[in-house]
Amino acid sequence: MAYPITVHFDRFDDVSFGDVLRGTGVYVIWDSQARVKPSYIGKGDVLSRLSRHDETFAFPVRGYVALLGNEGLKSEGKDAGIVEALLLEVAESTDRWPIHNKRSGDLALVRRVWESHGVVRVTIKGCDPFGPPGAPRRLGEPKRIWFDVVDGEELIESPHWNWRKRSLR
């Protein structure tokens, strides 16, 4: 048994306003000061959430968005929460933690879904959200993140992202 989620990240510049209007999804912001790490990873009603971040970031603001739907369904919000939580886990483990994220994603949600469905698998297509949008890395092959519990130990696997050297800051 598994709980699969597939998302397609597009650059902000490549998504139409009509698609974002009332759209629920996950977004990765890269402000003008971000070079190798995104500025923020978030989820929710994309247009509403981005407008709340308006004064937080240095302009111009670029980034990526993966829309999960525009029906306002509970499942869209749940899936967005799972993708955000697992992207933040990848960010932590690969030294790409966004400077403006103050806390981790909702791993309790991921655990609850795992209890009901087994392995939680996120497949990412489109652009690599951990690559600067000024020079987007389009994914030839999807990248995946798995969440599982084996012998009582939580495992989050993301072998498709390169590990960065830890900064000495």
PDB file of C-alpha atoms in Angstrom:
ATOM      1  CA  MET A   1       0.000   0.000   0.000  1.00  0.00           C
ATOM      2  CA  ALA A   2       1.181   3.524  -0.695  1.00  0.00           C
ATOM      3  CA  TYR A   3       0.030   7.125  -0.795  1.00  0.00           C
ATOM      4  CA  PRO A   4       1.402   8.650  -4.021  1.00  0.00           C
ATOM      5  CA  ILE A   5       1.425  12.375  -4.779  1.00  0.00           C
ATOM      6  CA  THR A   6       2.757  13.741  -8.058  1.00  0.00           C
ATOM      7  CA  VAL A   7       3.469  17.450  -8.430  1.00  0.00           C
ATOM      8  CA  HIS A   8       4.749  19.482 -11.348  1.00  0.00           C
ATOM      9  CA  PHE A   9       6.806  22.564 -10.443  1.00  0.00           C
ATOM     10  CA  ASP A  10       6.736  25.473 -12.879  1.00  0.00           C
ATOM     11  CA  ARG A  11       8.505  28.821 -12.624  1.00  0.00           C
ATOM     12  CA  PHE A  12       6.256  31.668 -11.436  1.00  0.00           C
ATOM     13  CA  ASP A  13       6.875  33.320 -14.826  1.00  0.00           C
ATOM     14  CA  ASP A  14       5.446  30.292 -16.647  1.00  0.00           C
ATOM     15  CA  VAL A  15       2.153  30.026 -14.728  1.00  0.00           C
ATOM     16  CA  SER A  16      -0.894  32.039 -15.725  1.00  0.00           C
ATOM     17  CA  PHE A  17      -2.819  34.172 -13.267  1.00  0.00           C
ATOM     18  CA  GLY A  18      -5.966  32.190 -14.067  1.00  0.00           C
ATOM     19  CA  ASP A  19      -4.288  28.964 -12.960  1.00  0.00           C
ATOM     20  CA  VAL A  20      -3.091  30.481  -9.683  1.00  0.00           C
ATOM     21  CA  LEU A  21      -6.433  32.106  -8.862  1.00  0.00           C
ATOM     22  CA  ARG A  22      -7.983  29.963  -6.112  1.00  0.00           C
ATOM     23  CA  GLY A  23      -5.221  27.406  -6.671  1.00  0.00           C
ATOM     24  CA  THR A  24      -3.941  25.286  -3.804  1.00  0.00           C
ATOM     25  CA  GLY A  25      -0.360  24.182  -3.994  1.00  0.00           C
ATOM     26  CA  VAL A  26       3.232  24.363  -2.844  1.00  0.00           C
ATOM     27  CA  TYR A  27       5.568  27.211  -3.691  1.00  0.00           C
ATOM     28  CA  VAL A  28       9.290  27.792  -3.377  1.00  0.00           C
ATOM     29  CA  ILE A  29      10.341  31.452  -3.251  1.00  0.00           C
ATOM     30  CA  TRP A  30      13.765  32.688  -4.353  1.00  0.00           C
ATOM     31  CA  ASP A  31      14.175  36.393  -3.636  1.00  0.00           C
ATOM     32  CA  SER A  32      16.914  38.549  -5.159  1.00  0.00           C
ATOM     33  CA  GLN A  33      19.313  37.733  -2.297  1.00  0.00           C
ATOM     34  CA  ALA A  34      18.976  33.939  -2.627  1.00  0.00           C
ATOM     35  CA  ARG A  35      21.851  32.289  -4.440  1.00  0.00           C
ATOM     36  CA  VAL A  36      22.084  28.584  -3.538  1.00  0.00           C
ATOM     37  CA  LYS A  37      19.190  28.123  -1.090  1.00  0.00           C
ATOM     38  CA  PRO A  38      15.578  29.111  -1.569  1.00  0.00           C
ATOM     39  CA  SER A  39      14.190  31.935   0.559  1.00  0.00           C
ATOM     40  CA  TYR A  40      10.974  30.189   1.620  1.00  0.00           C
ATOM     41  CA  ILE A  41       8.969  27.002   1.062  1.00  0.00           C
ATOM     42  CA  GLY A  42       5.244  27.220   1.718  1.00  0.00           C
ATOM     43  CA  LYS A  43       1.835  25.778   0.894  1.00  0.00           C
ATOM     44  CA  GLY A  44      -1.808  26.715   0.717  1.00  0.00           C
ATOM     45  CA  ASP A  45      -3.992  29.016  -1.378  1.00  0.00           C
ATOM     46  CA  VAL A  46      -1.098  30.210  -3.511  1.00  0.00           C
ATOM     47  CA  LEU A  47      -2.293  33.712  -4.421  1.00  0.00           C
ATOM     48  CA  SER A  48      -3.406  34.478  -0.872  1.00  0.00           C
ATOM     49  CA  ARG A  49      -0.217  33.116   0.685  1.00  0.00           C
ATOM     50  CA  LEU A  50       2.113  34.907  -1.729  1.00  0.00           C
ATOM     51  CA  SER A  51       0.378  38.232  -1.101  1.00  0.00           C
ATOM     52  CA  ARG A  52       0.923  37.765   2.667  1.00  0.00           C
ATOM     53  CA  HIS A  53       4.667  37.373   2.037  1.00  0.00           C
ATOM     54  CA  ASP A  54       4.843  40.550  -0.046  1.00  0.00           C
ATOM     55  CA  GLU A  55       7.038  42.603   2.310  1.00  0.00           C
ATOM     56  CA  THR A  56       9.223  39.739   3.547  1.00  0.00           C
ATOM     57  CA  PHE A  57      11.381  39.298   0.478  1.00  0.00           C
ATOM     58  CA  ALA A  58      13.867  41.358  -1.500  1.00  0.00           C
ATOM     59  CA  PHE A  59      12.586  42.097  -4.997  1.00  0.00           C
ATOM     60  CA  PRO A  60      12.553  40.803  -7.612  1.00  0.00           C
ATOM     61  CA  VAL A  61      10.985  37.622  -6.294  1.00  0.00           C
ATOM     62  CA  ARG A  62      11.141  34.506  -8.414  1.00  0.00           C
ATOM     63  CA  GLY A  63      10.293  30.948  -7.673  1.00  0.00           C
ATOM     64  CA  TYR A  64       8.339  27.844  -8.457  1.00  0.00           C
ATOM     65  CA  VAL A  65       4.807  26.667  -7.859  1.00  0.00           C
ATOM     66  CA  ALA A  66       3.189  23.238  -8.023  1.00  0.00           C
ATOM     67  CA  LEU A  67      -0.580  23.537  -8.191  1.00  0.00           C
ATOM     68  CA  LEU A  68      -2.555  20.643  -6.750  1.00  0.00           C
ATOM     69  CA  GLY A  69      -5.989  21.921  -7.707  1.00  0.00           C
ATOM     70  CA  ASN A  70      -8.421  24.792  -7.503  1.00  0.00           C
ATOM     71  CA  GLU A  71     -11.495  23.102  -6.114  1.00  0.00           C
ATOM     72  CA  GLY A  72     -10.741  23.947  -2.489  1.00  0.00           C
ATOM     73  CA  LEU A  73     -10.866  20.245  -1.596  1.00  0.00           C
ATOM     74  CA  LYS A  74      -9.517  19.064   1.746  1.00  0.00           C
ATOM     75  CA  SER A  75      -7.334  16.528  -0.075  1.00  0.00           C
ATOM     76  CA  GLU A  76      -5.581  19.337  -1.994  1.00  0.00           C
ATOM     77  CA  GLY A  77      -4.586  21.010   1.281  1.00  0.00           C
ATOM     78  CA  LYS A  78      -3.501  17.702   2.788  1.00  0.00           C
ATOM     79  CA  ASP A  79      -1.339  16.838  -0.208  1.00  0.00           C
ATOM     80  CA  ALA A  80       0.177  20.346  -0.215  1.00  0.00           C
ATOM     81  CA  GLY A  81       1.034  19.936   3.482  1.00  0.00           C
ATOM     82  CA  ILE A  82       2.742  16.607   2.798  1.00  0.00           C
ATOM     83  CA  VAL A  83       4.779  17.979  -0.120  1.00  0.00           C
ATOM     84  CA  GLU A  84       5.823  21.058   1.890  1.00  0.00           C
ATOM     85  CA  ALA A  85       6.853  18.945   4.909  1.00  0.00           C
ATOM     86  CA  LEU A  86       8.930  16.537   2.836  1.00  0.00           C
ATOM     87  CA  LEU A  87      10.569  19.309   0.783  1.00  0.00           C
ATOM     88  CA  LEU A  88      11.584  20.985   4.042  1.00  0.00           C
ATOM     89  CA  GLU A  89      13.058  17.678   5.230  1.00  0.00           C
ATOM     90  CA  VAL A  90      15.077  17.453   2.009  1.00  0.00           C
ATOM     91  CA  ALA A  91      16.146  21.088   2.473  1.00  0.00           C
ATOM     92  CA  GLU A  92      17.341  20.297   6.007  1.00  0.00           C
ATOM     93  CA  SER A  93      19.250  17.163   5.032  1.00  0.00           C
ATOM     94  CA  THR A  94      20.938  18.731   1.984  1.00  0.00           C
ATOM     95  CA  ASP A  95      21.863  22.068   3.610  1.00  0.00           C
ATOM     96  CA  ARG A  96      19.300  24.051   1.617  1.00  0.00           C
ATOM     97  CA  TRP A  97      17.139  25.275   4.517  1.00  0.00           C
ATOM     98  CA  PRO A  98      15.276  28.443   3.438  1.00  0.00           C
ATOM     99  CA  ILE A  99      16.312  31.464   5.497  1.00  0.00           C
ATOM    100  CA  HIS A 100      12.721  32.637   6.072  1.00  0.00           C
ATOM    101  CA  ASN A 101      11.244  29.284   7.167  1.00  0.00           C
ATOM    102  CA  LYS A 102      11.161  29.355  10.953  1.00  0.00           C
ATOM    103  CA  ARG A 103       9.894  25.820  11.519  1.00  0.00           C
ATOM    104  CA  SER A 104       9.617  22.436   9.872  1.00  0.00           C
ATOM    105  CA  GLY A 105       6.622  21.222   7.949  1.00  0.00           C
ATOM    106  CA  ASP A 106       3.786  19.147   9.383  1.00  0.00           C
ATOM    107  CA  LEU A 107       5.433  15.740   9.787  1.00  0.00           C
ATOM    108  CA  ALA A 108       2.550  14.718  12.064  1.00  0.00           C
ATOM    109  CA  LEU A 109       0.307  14.914   8.975  1.00  0.00           C
ATOM    110  CA  VAL A 110       2.760  12.747   7.026  1.00  0.00           C
ATOM    111  CA  ARG A 111       2.785  10.205   9.884  1.00  0.00           C
ATOM    112  CA  ARG A 112      -1.040  10.071   9.993  1.00  0.00           C
ATOM    113  CA  VAL A 113      -1.204   9.445   6.248  1.00  0.00           C
ATOM    114  CA  TRP A 114       1.472   6.752   6.576  1.00  0.00           C
ATOM    115  CA  GLU A 115      -0.579   5.040   9.323  1.00  0.00           C
ATOM    116  CA  SER A 116      -3.575   4.859   6.981  1.00  0.00           C
ATOM    117  CA  HIS A 117      -1.882   4.174   3.654  1.00  0.00           C
ATOM    118  CA  GLY A 118       1.689   2.995   4.163  1.00  0.00           C
ATOM    119  CA  VAL A 119       4.614   4.511   2.280  1.00  0.00           C
ATOM    120  CA  VAL A 120       4.117   8.170   1.358  1.00  0.00           C
ATOM    121  CA  ARG A 121       5.719   8.880  -2.006  1.00  0.00           C
ATOM    122  CA  VAL A 122       6.088  12.324  -3.573  1.00  0.00           C
ATOM    123  CA  THR A 123       7.125  12.498  -7.211  1.00  0.00           C
ATOM    124  CA  ILE A 124       8.377  15.847  -8.470  1.00  0.00           C
ATOM    125  CA  LYS A 125       8.300  16.726 -12.158  1.00  0.00           C
ATOM    126  CA  GLY A 126       8.916  19.904 -14.121  1.00  0.00           C
ATOM    127  CA  CYS A 127      11.586  22.139 -12.601  1.00  0.00           C
ATOM    128  CA  ASP A 128      13.820  21.338  -9.648  1.00  0.00           C
ATOM    129  CA  PRO A 129      12.529  23.637  -6.875  1.00  0.00           C
ATOM    130  CA  PHE A 130      16.017  23.645  -5.285  1.00  0.00           C
ATOM    131  CA  GLY A 131      17.565  25.248  -8.363  1.00  0.00           C
ATOM    132  CA  PRO A 132      17.615  29.030  -8.790  1.00  0.00           C
ATOM    133  CA  PRO A 133      14.761  30.046 -11.138  1.00  0.00           C
ATOM    134  CA  GLY A 134      17.062  32.401 -13.057  1.00  0.00           C
ATOM    135  CA  ALA A 135      18.724  29.265 -14.419  1.00  0.00           C
ATOM    136  CA  PRO A 136      16.013  26.633 -13.976  1.00  0.00           C
ATOM    137  CA  ARG A 137      16.947  22.968 -13.981  1.00  0.00           C
ATOM    138  CA  ARG A 138      14.242  21.135 -15.867  1.00  0.00           C
ATOM    139  CA  LEU A 139      14.021  17.582 -14.671  1.00  0.00           C
ATOM    140  CA  GLY A 140      14.586  14.953 -17.348  1.00  0.00           C
ATOM    141  CA  GLU A 141      13.577  12.281 -14.867  1.00  0.00           C
ATOM    142  CA  PRO A 142      11.268  12.825 -11.893  1.00  0.00           C
ATOM    143  CA  LYS A 143      12.740  13.215  -8.418  1.00  0.00           C
ATOM    144  CA  ARG A 144      11.151  11.327  -5.542  1.00  0.00           C
ATOM    145  CA  ILE A 145      10.872  11.562  -1.784  1.00  0.00           C
ATOM    146  CA  TRP A 146       9.687   8.581   0.272  1.00  0.00           C
ATOM    147  CA  PHE A 147       8.479   8.538   3.870  1.00  0.00           C
ATOM    148  CA  ASP A 148       8.247   5.170   5.600  1.00  0.00           C
ATOM    149  CA  VAL A 149       8.531   3.719   9.066  1.00  0.00           C
ATOM    150  CA  VAL A 150      10.661   0.590   9.394  1.00  0.00           C
ATOM    151  CA  ASP A 151      11.083  -1.152  12.739  1.00  0.00           C
ATOM    152  CA  GLY A 152       9.736   1.940  14.479  1.00  0.00           C
ATOM    153  CA  GLU A 153      12.234   4.286  12.813  1.00  0.00           C
ATOM    154  CA  GLU A 154      11.095   7.052  10.461  1.00  0.00           C
ATOM    155  CA  LEU A 155      12.908   7.038   7.145  1.00  0.00           C
ATOM    156  CA  ILE A 156      12.824   9.893   4.681  1.00  0.00           C
ATOM    157  CA  GLU A 157      14.652   9.027   1.499  1.00  0.00           C
ATOM    158  CA  SER A 158      15.471  11.493  -1.237  1.00  0.00           C
ATOM    159  CA  PRO A 159      18.346  10.024  -3.230  1.00  0.00           C
ATOM    160  CA  HIS A 160      17.709  12.232  -6.243  1.00  0.00           C
ATOM    161  CA  TRP A 161      19.101  15.463  -4.774  1.00  0.00           C
ATOM    162  CA  ASN A 162      22.805  16.217  -4.610  1.00  0.00           C
ATOM    163  CA  TRP A 163      24.118  16.759  -1.115  1.00  0.00           C
ATOM    164  CA  ARG A 164      25.698  20.124  -0.528  1.00  0.00           C
ATOM    165  CA  LYS A 165      28.687  20.611   1.744  1.00  0.00           C
ATOM    166  CA  ARG A 166      27.593  22.046   5.059  1.00  0.00           C
ATOM    167  CA  SER A 167      28.371  25.733   5.374  1.00  0.00           C
ATOM    168  CA  LEU A 168      30.640  26.789   8.165  1.00  0.00           C
ATOM    169  CA  ARG A 169      28.390  29.657   9.286  1.00  0.00           C
TER     170      ARG A 169
END
